[in-house]
XYZ file of C-alpha atoms in Angstrom:
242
model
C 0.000 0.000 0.000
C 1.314 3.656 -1.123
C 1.092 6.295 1.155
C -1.461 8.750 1.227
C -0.453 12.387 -1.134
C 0.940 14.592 0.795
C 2.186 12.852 3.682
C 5.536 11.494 4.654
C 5.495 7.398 5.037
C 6.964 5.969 8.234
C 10.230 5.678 7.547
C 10.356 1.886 8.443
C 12.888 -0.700 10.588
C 15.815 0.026 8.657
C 15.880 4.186 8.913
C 15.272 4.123 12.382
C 17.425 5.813 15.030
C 17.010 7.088 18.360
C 16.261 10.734 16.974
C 13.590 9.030 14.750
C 11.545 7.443 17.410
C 12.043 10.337 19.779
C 10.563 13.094 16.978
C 7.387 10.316 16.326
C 7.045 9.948 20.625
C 6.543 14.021 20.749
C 4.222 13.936 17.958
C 2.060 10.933 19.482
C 1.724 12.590 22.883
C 1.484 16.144 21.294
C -1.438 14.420 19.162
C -2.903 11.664 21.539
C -1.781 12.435 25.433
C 1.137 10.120 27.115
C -1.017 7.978 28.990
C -2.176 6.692 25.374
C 1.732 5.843 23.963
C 2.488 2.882 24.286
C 5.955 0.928 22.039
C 3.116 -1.233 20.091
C 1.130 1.900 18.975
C 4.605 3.937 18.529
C 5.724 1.310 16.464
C 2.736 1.240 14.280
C 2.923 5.231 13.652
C 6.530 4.287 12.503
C 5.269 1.507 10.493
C 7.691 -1.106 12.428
C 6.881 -3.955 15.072
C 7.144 -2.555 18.484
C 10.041 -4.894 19.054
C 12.372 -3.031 16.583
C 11.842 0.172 19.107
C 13.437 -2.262 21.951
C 16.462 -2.077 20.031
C 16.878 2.152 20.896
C 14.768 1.830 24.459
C 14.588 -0.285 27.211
C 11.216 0.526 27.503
C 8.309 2.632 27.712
C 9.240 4.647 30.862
C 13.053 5.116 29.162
C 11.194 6.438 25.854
C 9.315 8.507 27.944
C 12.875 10.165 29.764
C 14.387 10.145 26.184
C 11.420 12.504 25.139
C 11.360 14.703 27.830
C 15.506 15.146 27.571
C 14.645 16.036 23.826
C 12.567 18.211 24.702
C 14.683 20.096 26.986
C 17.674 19.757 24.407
C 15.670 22.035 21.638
C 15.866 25.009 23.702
C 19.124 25.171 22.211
C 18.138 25.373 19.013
C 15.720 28.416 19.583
C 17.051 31.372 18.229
C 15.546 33.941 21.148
C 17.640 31.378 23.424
C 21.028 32.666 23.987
C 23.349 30.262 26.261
C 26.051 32.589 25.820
C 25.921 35.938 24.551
C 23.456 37.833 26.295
C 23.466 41.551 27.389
C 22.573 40.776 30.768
C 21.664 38.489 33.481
C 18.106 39.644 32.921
C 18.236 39.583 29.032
C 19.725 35.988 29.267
C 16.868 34.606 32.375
C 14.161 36.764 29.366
C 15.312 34.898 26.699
C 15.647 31.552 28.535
C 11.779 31.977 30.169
C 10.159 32.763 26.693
C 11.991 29.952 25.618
C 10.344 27.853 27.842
C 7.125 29.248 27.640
C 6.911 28.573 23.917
C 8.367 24.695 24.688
C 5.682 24.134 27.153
C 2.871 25.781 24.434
C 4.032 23.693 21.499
C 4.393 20.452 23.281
C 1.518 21.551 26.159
C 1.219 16.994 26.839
C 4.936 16.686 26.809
C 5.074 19.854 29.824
C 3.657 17.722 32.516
C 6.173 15.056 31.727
C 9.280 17.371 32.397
C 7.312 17.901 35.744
C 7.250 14.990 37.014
C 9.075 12.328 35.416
C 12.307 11.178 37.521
C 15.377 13.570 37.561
C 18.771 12.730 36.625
C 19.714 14.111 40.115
C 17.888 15.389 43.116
C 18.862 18.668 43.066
C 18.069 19.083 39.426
C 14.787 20.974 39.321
C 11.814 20.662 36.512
C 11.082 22.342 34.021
C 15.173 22.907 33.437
C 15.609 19.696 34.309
C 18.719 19.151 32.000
C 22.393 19.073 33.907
C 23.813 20.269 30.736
C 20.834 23.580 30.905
C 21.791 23.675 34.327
C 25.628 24.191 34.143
C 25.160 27.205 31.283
C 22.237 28.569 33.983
C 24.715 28.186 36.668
C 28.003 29.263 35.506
C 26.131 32.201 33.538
C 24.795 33.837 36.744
C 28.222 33.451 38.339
C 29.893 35.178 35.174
C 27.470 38.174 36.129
C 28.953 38.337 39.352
C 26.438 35.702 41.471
C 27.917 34.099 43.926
C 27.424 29.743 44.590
C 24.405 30.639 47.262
C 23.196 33.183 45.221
C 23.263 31.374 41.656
C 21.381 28.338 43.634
C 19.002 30.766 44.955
C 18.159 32.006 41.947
C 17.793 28.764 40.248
C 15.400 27.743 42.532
C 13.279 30.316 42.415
C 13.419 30.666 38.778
C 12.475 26.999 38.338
C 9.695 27.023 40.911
C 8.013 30.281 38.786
C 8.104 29.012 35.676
C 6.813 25.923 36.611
C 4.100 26.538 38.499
C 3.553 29.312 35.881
C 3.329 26.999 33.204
C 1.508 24.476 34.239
C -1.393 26.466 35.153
C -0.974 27.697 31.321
C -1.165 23.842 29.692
C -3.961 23.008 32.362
C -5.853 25.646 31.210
C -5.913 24.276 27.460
C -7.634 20.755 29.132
C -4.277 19.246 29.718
C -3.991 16.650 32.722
C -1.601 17.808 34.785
C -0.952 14.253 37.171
C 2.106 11.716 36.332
C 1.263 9.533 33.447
C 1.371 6.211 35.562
C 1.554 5.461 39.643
C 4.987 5.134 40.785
C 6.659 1.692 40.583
C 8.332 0.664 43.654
C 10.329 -1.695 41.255
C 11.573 0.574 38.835
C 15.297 0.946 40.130
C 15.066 4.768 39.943
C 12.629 5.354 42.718
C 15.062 4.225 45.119
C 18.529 5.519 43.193
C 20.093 8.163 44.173
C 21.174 10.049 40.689
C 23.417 12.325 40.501
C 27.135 11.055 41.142
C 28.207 9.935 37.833
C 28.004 13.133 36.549
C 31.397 14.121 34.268
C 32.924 17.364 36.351
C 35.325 17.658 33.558
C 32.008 18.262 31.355
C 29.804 19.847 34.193
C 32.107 21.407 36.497
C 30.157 24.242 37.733
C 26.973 21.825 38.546
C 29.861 19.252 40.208
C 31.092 22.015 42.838
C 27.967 23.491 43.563
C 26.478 20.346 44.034
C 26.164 20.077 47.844
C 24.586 24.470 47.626
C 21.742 23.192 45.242
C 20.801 20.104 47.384
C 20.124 22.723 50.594
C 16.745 22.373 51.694
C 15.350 25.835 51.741
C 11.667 25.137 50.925
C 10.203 27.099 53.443
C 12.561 30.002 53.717
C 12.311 30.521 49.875
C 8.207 29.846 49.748
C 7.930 32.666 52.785
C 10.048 35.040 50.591
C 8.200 34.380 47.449
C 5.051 34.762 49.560
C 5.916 38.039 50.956
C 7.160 39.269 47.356
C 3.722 38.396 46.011
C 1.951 39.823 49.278
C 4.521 43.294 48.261
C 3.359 43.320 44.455
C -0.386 43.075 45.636
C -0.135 45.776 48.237
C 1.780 48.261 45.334
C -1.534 47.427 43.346
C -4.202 48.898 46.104
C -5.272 52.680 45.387
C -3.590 55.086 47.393
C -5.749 56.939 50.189
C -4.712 60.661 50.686
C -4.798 61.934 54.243
């Protein structure tokens, strides 16, 4: 059978790589949802047994990482994105937000995936959940003069706004918002502890500061964010003369 005019035919066993499958993953969940991908159905929009997939991935929940790391990946190829060459700290955290934002809008079933899918490290925060996005973040700020507490800082709070900012964006369009599946108590990562084979030579910055971004400073950082937001409301409230 011929393919249909004006489409592009899987491309079959034999043209398959990791890339492949990984493009075809995003476009099933960005046309079906992820609880709805499964390797036999993947394999069928590829036009391939699900068993040639098995080949790239272990499975469905290491197709599922691969996506959301390719995900993450294109923000380098955005051209508002700078990861080096920005005016400022502000122009490059700008750039690298929008950047983000129009991620999470073009892929809005793939965004709660890079919230709550395993991360390669505990200290590695959603939605830049990428150690390789999290070294430029890091040694960036300290390039602009930010020290190791105040980089982490930073990247903590900038993380926890765009997330929650986003999320309430793709939930908004109808978009479920929970994990795909329950946790499995099996699945070796939910009792790993990631993090310590990362390269320093390749990630030093992420490698030093690795014991600053692991600080638990939840409620310290949620007070200040509160009384920031509590500060923006009051500058909103009419003034009363006399």
């Amino acid at each position: 059978m011929g393919s249909t005019p004006g489409t592009t035919p899987p491309p079959g066993r034999g043209q398959l790589t990791r890339t492949v499958i990984l493009r075809a993953g995003i476009a099933f969940i960005d046309d079906n949802g992820a609880r709805d991908l499964t390797m036999r159905r993947l394999g069928g929009r590829l036009g391939v047994e699900a068993m040639a997939l098995y080949h790239y991935f272990g499975g469905k929940e290491e197709l599922l990482d691969g996506i959301v790391d390719q995900v993450i990946d294109d923000l380098g190829s955005d051209p508002q994105v700078l990861m080096k060459g920005a005016s400022s700290w502000q122009d490059y955290l700008q750039r690298l937000s929008h950047g983000v934002r129009r991620m999470a809008l073009e892929h809005p079933e793939v965004f709660p995936l890079i919230a709550t899918r395993p991360n390669s490290a505990p200290w590695v925060r959603p939605p830049l959940r990428s150690v390789r996005w999290l070294e430029n973040f890091l040694s960036s700020l300290k390039e602009w003069g930010f020290d190791d507490a105040a980089a982490a800082a930073a990247y903590r709070s900038y993380t926890s706004f765009l997330l929650g900012q986003l999320l309430l964006e793709v939930s908004a369009q109808g978009v479920s918002i929970g994990p795909t599946d329950p946790n499995d108590p099996d699945d070796p990562r939910a009792t790993a502890q990631p993090g310590d084979d990362i390269d320093p030579t390749e990630f030093p910055t992420v490698v030093r500061m690795k014991a600053e971004l692991a600080r638990d400073l939840g409620l310290p950082e949620f007070e200040k964010a509160l009384e920031a937001l509590l500060d923006r409301l009051a500058a909103t409230l009419p003034q009363v003369d006399g």
